[in-house]
Short mmCIF file of C-alpha atoms and ligand atoms in Angstrom, two decimals:
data_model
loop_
_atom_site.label_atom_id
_atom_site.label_comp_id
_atom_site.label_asym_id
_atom_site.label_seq_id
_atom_site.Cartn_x
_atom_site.Cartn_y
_atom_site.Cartn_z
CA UNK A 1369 -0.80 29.61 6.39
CA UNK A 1370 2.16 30.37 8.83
CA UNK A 1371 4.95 27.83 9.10
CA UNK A 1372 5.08 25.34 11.61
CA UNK A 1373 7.82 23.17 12.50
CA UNK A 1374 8.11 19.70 11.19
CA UNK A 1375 11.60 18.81 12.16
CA UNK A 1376 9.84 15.45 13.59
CA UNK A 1377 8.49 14.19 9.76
CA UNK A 1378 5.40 15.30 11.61
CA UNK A 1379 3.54 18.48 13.39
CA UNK A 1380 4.54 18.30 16.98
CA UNK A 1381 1.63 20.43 18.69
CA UNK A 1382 -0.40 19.45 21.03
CA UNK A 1383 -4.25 19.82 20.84
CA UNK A 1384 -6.51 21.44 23.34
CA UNK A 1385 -8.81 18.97 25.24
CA UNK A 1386 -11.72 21.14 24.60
CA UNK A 1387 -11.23 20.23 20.44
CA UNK A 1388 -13.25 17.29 19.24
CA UNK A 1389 -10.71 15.92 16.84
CA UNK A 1390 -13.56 14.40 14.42
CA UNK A 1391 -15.57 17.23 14.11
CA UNK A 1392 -12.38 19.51 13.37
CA UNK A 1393 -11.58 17.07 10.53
CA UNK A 1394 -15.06 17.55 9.37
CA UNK A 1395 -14.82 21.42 9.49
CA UNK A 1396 -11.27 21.91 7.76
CA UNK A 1397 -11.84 19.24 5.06
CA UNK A 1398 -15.25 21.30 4.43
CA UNK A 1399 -13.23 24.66 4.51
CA UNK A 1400 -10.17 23.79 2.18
CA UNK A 1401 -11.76 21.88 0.06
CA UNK A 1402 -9.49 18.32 0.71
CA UNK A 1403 -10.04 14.87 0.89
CA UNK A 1404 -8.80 11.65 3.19
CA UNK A 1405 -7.59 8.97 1.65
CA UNK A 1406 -6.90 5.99 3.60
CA UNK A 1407 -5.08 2.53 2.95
CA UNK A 1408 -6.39 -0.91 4.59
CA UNK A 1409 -3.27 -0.90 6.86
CA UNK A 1410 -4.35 2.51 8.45
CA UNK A 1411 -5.96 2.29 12.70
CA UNK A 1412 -9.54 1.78 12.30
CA UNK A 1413 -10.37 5.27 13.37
CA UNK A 1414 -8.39 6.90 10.42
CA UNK A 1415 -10.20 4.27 8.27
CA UNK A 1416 -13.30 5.51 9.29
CA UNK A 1417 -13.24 9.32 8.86
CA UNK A 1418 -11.82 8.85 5.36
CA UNK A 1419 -13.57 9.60 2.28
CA UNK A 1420 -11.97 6.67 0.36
CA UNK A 1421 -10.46 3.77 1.80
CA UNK A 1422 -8.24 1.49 -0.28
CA UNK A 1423 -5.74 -0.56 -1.51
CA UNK A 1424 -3.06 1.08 -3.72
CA UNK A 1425 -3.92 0.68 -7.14
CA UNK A 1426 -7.35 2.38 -6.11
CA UNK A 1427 -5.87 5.13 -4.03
CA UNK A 1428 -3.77 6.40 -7.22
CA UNK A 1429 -6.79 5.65 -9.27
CA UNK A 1430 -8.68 8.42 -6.78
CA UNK A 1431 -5.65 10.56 -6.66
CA UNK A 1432 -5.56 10.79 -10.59
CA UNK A 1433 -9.44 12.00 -10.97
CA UNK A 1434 -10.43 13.85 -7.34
CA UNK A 1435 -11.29 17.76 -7.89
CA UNK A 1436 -9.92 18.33 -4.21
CA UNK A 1437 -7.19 20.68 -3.69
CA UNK A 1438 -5.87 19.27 -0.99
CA UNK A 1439 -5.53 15.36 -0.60
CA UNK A 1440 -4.14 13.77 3.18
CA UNK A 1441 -2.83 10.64 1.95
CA UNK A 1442 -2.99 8.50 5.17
CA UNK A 1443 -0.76 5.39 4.31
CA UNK A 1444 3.05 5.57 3.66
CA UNK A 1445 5.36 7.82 1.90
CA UNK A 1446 5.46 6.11 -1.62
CA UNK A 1447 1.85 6.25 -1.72
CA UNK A 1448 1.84 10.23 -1.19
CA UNK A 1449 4.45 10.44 -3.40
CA UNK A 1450 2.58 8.52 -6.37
CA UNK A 1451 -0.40 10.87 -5.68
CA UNK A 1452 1.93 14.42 -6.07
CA UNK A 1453 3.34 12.64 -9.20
CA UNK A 1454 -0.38 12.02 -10.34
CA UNK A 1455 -1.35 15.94 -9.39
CA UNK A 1456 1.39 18.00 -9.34
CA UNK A 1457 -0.65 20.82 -9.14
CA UNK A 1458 -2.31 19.83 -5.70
CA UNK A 1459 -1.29 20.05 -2.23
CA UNK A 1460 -0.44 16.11 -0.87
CA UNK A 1461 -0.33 15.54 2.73
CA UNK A 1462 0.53 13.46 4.81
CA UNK A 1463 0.22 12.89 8.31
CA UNK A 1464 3.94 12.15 9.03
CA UNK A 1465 6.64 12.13 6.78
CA UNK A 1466 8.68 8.90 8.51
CA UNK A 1467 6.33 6.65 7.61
CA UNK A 1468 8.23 4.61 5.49
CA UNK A 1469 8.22 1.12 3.80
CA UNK A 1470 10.76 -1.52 3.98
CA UNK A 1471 10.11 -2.62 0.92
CA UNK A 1472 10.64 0.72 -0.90
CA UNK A 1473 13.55 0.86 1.02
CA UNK A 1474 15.35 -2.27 -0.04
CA UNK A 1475 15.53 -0.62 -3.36
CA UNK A 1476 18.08 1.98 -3.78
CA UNK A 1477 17.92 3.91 -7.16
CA UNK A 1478 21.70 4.05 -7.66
CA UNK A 1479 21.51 -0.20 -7.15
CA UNK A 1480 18.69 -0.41 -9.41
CA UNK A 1481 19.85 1.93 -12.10
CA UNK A 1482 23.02 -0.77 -12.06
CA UNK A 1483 21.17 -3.41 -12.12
CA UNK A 1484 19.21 -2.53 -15.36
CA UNK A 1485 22.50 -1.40 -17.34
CA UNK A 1486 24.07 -4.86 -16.29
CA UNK A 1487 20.83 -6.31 -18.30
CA UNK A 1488 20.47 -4.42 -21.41
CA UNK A 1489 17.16 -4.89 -22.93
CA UNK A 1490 15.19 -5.65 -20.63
CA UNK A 1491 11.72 -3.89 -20.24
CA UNK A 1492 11.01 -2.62 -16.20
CA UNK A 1493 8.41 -3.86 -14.66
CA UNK A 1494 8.21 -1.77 -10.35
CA UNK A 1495 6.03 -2.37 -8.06
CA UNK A 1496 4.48 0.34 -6.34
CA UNK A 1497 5.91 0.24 -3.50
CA UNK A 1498 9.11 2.03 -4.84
CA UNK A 1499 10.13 5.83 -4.28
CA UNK A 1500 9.59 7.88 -7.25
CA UNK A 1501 13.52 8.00 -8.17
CA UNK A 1502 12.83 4.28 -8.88
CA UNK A 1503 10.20 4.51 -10.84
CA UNK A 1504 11.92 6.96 -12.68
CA UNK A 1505 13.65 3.61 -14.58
CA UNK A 1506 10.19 1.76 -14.71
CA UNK A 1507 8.64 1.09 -17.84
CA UNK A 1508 5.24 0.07 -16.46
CA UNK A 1509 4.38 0.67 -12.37
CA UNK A 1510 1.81 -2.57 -10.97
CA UNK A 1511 0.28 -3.34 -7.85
CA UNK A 1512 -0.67 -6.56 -6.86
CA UNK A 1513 -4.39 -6.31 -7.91
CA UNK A 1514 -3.06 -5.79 -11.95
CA UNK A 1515 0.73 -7.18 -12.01
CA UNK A 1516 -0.78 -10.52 -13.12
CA UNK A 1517 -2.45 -9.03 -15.94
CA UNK A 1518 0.40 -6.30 -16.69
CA UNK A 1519 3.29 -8.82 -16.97
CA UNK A 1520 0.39 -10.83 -19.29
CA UNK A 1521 -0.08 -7.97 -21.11
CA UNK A 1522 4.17 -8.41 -22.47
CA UNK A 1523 4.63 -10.95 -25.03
CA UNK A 1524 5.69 -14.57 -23.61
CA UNK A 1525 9.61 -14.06 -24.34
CA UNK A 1526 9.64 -10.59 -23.33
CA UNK A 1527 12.72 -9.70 -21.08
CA UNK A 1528 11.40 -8.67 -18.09
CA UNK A 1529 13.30 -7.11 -15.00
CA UNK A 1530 10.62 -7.46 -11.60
CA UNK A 1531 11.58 -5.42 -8.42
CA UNK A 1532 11.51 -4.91 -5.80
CA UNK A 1533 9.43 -8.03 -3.99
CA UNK A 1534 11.16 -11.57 -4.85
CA UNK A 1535 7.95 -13.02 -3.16
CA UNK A 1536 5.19 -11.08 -5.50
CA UNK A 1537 7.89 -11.42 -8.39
CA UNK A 1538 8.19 -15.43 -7.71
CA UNK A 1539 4.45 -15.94 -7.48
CA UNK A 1540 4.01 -13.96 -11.02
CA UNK A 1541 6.59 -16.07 -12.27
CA UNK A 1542 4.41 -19.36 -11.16
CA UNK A 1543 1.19 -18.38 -12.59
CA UNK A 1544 1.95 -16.96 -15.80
CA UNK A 1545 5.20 -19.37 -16.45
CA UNK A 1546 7.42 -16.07 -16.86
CA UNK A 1547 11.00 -16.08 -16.05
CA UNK A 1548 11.30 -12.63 -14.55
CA UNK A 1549 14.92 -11.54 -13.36
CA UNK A 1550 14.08 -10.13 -9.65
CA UNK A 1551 15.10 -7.81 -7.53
CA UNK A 1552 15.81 -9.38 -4.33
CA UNK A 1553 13.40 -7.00 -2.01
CA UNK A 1554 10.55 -7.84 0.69
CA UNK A 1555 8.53 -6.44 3.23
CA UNK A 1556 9.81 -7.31 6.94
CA UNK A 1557 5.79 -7.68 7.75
CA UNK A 1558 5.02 -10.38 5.22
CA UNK A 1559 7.88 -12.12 5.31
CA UNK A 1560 7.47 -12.89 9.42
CA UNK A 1561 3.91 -14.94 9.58
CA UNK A 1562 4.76 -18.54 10.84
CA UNK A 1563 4.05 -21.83 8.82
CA UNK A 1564 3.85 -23.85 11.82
CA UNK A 1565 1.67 -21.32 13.67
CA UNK A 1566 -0.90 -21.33 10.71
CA UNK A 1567 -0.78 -24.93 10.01
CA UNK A 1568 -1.86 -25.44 13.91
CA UNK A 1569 -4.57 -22.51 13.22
CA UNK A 1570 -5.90 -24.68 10.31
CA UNK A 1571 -6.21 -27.93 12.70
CA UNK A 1572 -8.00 -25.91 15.18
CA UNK A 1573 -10.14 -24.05 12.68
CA UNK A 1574 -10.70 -26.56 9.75
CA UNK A 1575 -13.20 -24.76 8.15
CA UNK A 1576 -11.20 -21.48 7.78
CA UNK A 1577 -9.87 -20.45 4.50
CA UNK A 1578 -6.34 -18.66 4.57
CA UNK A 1579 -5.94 -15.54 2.77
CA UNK A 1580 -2.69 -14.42 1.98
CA UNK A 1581 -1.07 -10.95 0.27
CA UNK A 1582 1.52 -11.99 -2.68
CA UNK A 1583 4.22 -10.63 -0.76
CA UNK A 1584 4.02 -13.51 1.81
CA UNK A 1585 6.72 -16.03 1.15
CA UNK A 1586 5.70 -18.53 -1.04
CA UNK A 1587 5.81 -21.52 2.06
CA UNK A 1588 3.03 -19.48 3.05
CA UNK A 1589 0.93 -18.86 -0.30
CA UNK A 1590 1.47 -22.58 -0.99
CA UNK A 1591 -0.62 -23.14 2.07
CA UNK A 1592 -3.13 -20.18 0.76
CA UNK A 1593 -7.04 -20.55 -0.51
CA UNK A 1594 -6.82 -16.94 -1.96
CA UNK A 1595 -3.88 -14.85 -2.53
CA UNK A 1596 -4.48 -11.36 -3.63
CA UNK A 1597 -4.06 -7.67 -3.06
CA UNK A 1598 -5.80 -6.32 0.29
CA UNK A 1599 -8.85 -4.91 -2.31
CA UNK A 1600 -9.06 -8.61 -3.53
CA UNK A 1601 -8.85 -10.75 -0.33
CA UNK A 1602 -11.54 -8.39 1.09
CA UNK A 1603 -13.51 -8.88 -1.83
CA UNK A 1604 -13.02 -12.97 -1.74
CA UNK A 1605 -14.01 -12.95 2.28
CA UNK A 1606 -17.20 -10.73 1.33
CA UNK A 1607 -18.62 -13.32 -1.12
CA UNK A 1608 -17.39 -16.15 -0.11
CA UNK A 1609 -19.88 -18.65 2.07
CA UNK A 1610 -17.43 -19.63 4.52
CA UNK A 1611 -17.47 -17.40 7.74
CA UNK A 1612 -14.12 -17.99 9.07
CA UNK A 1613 -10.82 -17.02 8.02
CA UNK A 1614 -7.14 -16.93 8.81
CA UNK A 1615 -5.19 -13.38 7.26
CA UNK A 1616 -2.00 -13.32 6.00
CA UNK A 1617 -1.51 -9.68 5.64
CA UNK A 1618 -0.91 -6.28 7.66
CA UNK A 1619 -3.92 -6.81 10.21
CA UNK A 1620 -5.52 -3.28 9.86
CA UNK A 1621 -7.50 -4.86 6.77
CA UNK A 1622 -9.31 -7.05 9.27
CA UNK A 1623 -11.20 -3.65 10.60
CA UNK A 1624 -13.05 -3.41 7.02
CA UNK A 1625 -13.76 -7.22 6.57
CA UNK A 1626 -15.23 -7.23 10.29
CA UNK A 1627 -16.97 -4.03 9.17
CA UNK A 1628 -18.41 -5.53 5.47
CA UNK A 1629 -18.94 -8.99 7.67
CA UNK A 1630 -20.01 -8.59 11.10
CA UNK A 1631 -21.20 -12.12 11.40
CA UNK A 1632 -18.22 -13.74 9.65
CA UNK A 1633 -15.04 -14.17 11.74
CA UNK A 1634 -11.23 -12.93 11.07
CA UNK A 1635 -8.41 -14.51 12.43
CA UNK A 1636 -5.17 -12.44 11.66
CA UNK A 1637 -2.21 -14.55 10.85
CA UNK A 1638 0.37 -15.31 13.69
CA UNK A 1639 4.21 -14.09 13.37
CA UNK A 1640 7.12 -16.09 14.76
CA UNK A 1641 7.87 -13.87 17.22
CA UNK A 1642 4.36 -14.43 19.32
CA UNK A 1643 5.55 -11.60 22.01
CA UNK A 1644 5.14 -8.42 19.38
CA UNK A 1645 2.68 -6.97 16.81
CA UNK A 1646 4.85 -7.94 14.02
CA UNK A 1647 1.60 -8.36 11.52
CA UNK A 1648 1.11 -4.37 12.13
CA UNK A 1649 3.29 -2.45 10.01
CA UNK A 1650 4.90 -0.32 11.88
CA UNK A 1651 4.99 2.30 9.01
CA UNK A 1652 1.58 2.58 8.43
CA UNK A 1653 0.90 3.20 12.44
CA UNK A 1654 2.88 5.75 12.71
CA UNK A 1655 -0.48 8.16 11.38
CA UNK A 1656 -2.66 8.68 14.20
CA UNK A 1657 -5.86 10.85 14.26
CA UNK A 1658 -3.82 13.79 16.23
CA UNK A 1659 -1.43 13.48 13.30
CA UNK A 1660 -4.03 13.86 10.63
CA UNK A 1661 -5.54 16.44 12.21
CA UNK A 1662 -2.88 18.93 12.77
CA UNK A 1663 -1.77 18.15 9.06
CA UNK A 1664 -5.03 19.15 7.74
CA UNK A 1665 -4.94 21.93 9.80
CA UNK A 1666 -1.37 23.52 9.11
CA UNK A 1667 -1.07 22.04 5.85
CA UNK A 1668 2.27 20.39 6.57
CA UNK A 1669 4.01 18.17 5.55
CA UNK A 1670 3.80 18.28 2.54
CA UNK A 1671 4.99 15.99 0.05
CA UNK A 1672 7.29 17.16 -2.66
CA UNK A 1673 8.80 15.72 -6.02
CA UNK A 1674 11.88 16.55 -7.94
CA UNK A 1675 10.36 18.12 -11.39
CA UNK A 1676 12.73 15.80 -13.27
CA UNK A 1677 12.30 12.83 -11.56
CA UNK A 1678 8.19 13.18 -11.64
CA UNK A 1679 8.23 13.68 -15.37
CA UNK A 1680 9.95 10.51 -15.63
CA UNK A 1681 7.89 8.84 -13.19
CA UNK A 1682 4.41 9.46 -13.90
CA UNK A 1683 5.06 7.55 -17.21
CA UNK A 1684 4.95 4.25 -16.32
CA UNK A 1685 2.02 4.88 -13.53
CA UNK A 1686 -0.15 6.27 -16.47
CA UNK A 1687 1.02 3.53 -18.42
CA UNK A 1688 -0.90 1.80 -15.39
CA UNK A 1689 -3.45 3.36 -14.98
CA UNK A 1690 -4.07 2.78 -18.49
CA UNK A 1691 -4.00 -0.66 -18.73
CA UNK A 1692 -5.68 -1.19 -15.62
CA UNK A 1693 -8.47 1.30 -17.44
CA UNK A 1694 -9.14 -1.04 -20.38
CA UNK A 1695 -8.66 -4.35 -18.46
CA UNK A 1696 -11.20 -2.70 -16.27
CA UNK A 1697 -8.92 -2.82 -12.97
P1 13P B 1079 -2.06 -3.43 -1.65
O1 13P B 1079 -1.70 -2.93 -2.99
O2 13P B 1079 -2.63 -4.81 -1.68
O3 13P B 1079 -2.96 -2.46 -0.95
O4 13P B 1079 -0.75 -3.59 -0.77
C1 13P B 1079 0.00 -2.50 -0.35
C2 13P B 1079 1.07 -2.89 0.57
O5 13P B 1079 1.84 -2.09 1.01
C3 13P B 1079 1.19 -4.28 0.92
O6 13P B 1079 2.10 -4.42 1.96
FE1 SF4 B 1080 5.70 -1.49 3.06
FE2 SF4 B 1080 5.32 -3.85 4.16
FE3 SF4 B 1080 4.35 -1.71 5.35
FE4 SF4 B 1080 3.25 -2.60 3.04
S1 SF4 B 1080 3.26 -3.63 5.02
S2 SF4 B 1080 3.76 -0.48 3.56
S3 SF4 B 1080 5.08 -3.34 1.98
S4 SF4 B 1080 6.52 -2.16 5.02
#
């Protein structure tokens, strides 16, 4: 495979019009032996030529048992990362290498390491959405389909350190009556829907049940029929009777609840600032299916892990994996 440059995060080449994109992704995946894995938040399109699609506990829990060589992780950058730490010995793609999350990122490691000596005995309890230096510290890595039953899983006066979302670490604290020192994180796409904006959706649509993500703020899960991961608010709109809804969460997981409900109808949350597309993260959308194809096809880029810092870090997501395994997550 010759080199190709990647000094964007991503590789810059442009494709000839006479190449059907989807077909090309069917041919290379064939020839090298990979697999597409996709998050909700991904563009419909990339959703749609995947071979999984899912939230993040179930895209590790593919990672950590696929016989691929090659996996494209289409989502963001801690999700690759959690897949290399999971197989080391495979190549982990993804489509480009800036797609970040501002959650991760209000999490330094240096901070964090501080902030765990300046409470000694504490266990560490990360959320996924951390960079592998950060989970590194962790004692046990949860999404938000198992942190309920994770932080359950600790005796009732454990000392427990939660980062890096106040709002999913706030609504554990609430349900299970822990008082969880957090980290004082959040995601700049949950934290923008607008109370007043959904409360006027509600009088327009009484019948619609609002679904919200934990890392809303909790103004917004008070208002909430379901709160859950994107797996679990899919799952809640796919058996529930009602056939309207209001969703408080990245908007690309409307595409696979229109798709599992064609006759039921999806109304994605408003932000407070009506004039952008705050409720698409930004992140995610920066994968497109010219993105995913020239990855695939170069191999690049690649994700990498420092040795040291993955043999820390896969602990605590095995330790997930394996309690998610018996609790049968
Ligand atoms: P899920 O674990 O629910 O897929 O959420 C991932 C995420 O990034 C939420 O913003
Ligand atoms: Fe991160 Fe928020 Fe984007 Fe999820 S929606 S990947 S938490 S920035």
């Amino acid at each position: 495979m010759n080199a190709v440059n990647i000094d964007k995060g991503y590789v810059d080449l442009s494709i000839p019009e006479n190449v059907n994109i989807k077909d090309e992704i069917n041919r290379l995946r064939k020839e090298k032996n990979a697999v597409i894995l996709a998050h909700y938040y991904q563009s419909g399109d990339i959703q749609d030529i995947a071979d999984f699609v899912g939230d993040s506990l179930a895209l590790a829990q593919w990672a950590s048992h696929t016989n691929a060589d090659v996996l494209v992780l289409c989502g963001v950058h801690f999700m690759g990362e959690t897949a290399k730490i999971l197989c080391p010995d495979k190549k982990v793609l993804v489509p480009d290498l800036n797609a970040g999350c501002s959650l991760a990122d209000s999490c330094n490691a240096a901070d964090f390491e501080t902030f765990i000596k300046d409470n000694p005995g504490y266990t560490v309890i990360s959320y996924v959405n951390t960079s592998a230096a950060v989970k590194a510290f962790t004692d046990v890595v949860v999404t938000s389909t198992n942190a309920r039953q994770i932080v359950e899983s600790f005796p009732v006066d454990e000392k427990i350190i939660f980062g890096p979302d106040r709002n999913l670490g706030n609504y554990i604290n609430s349900i299970t009556g822990r008082n969880m020192k957090l980290w004082n994180g959040a995601c700049h796409v949950h934290e923008q829907f607008s109370v007043e904006k959904i409360i006027k959706l509600k009088k327009e649509y009484p019948d619609a049940l609002l679904l919200a993500h934990p890392e809303c703020k909790n103004v917004i899960l008070a208002l909430a029929d379901k709160i859950g991961s994107t797996a679990a608010l899919l799952k809640f709109a796919t058996q529930s009777d009602v056939s309207r809804f209001i969703v408080a969460t990245e908007s690309g997981i409307l595409h696979e609840m229109q798709k599992q409900n064609p006759d039921k109808t999806f109304i994605p949350a408003p932000p407070n600032d009506s004039t952008c597309a705050c409720n698409e993260c930004n992140f995610m959308r920066l994968n497109t299916m010219e993105k995913l194809y020239n990855c695939l096809k170069y191999e690049q880029p690649e994700i990498t892990v420092d040795v040291e810092i993955r043999e820390k870090a896969v602990l605590p997501i095995q330790r997930m994996l394996d309690i998610s395994a018996k609790l049968g997550l």
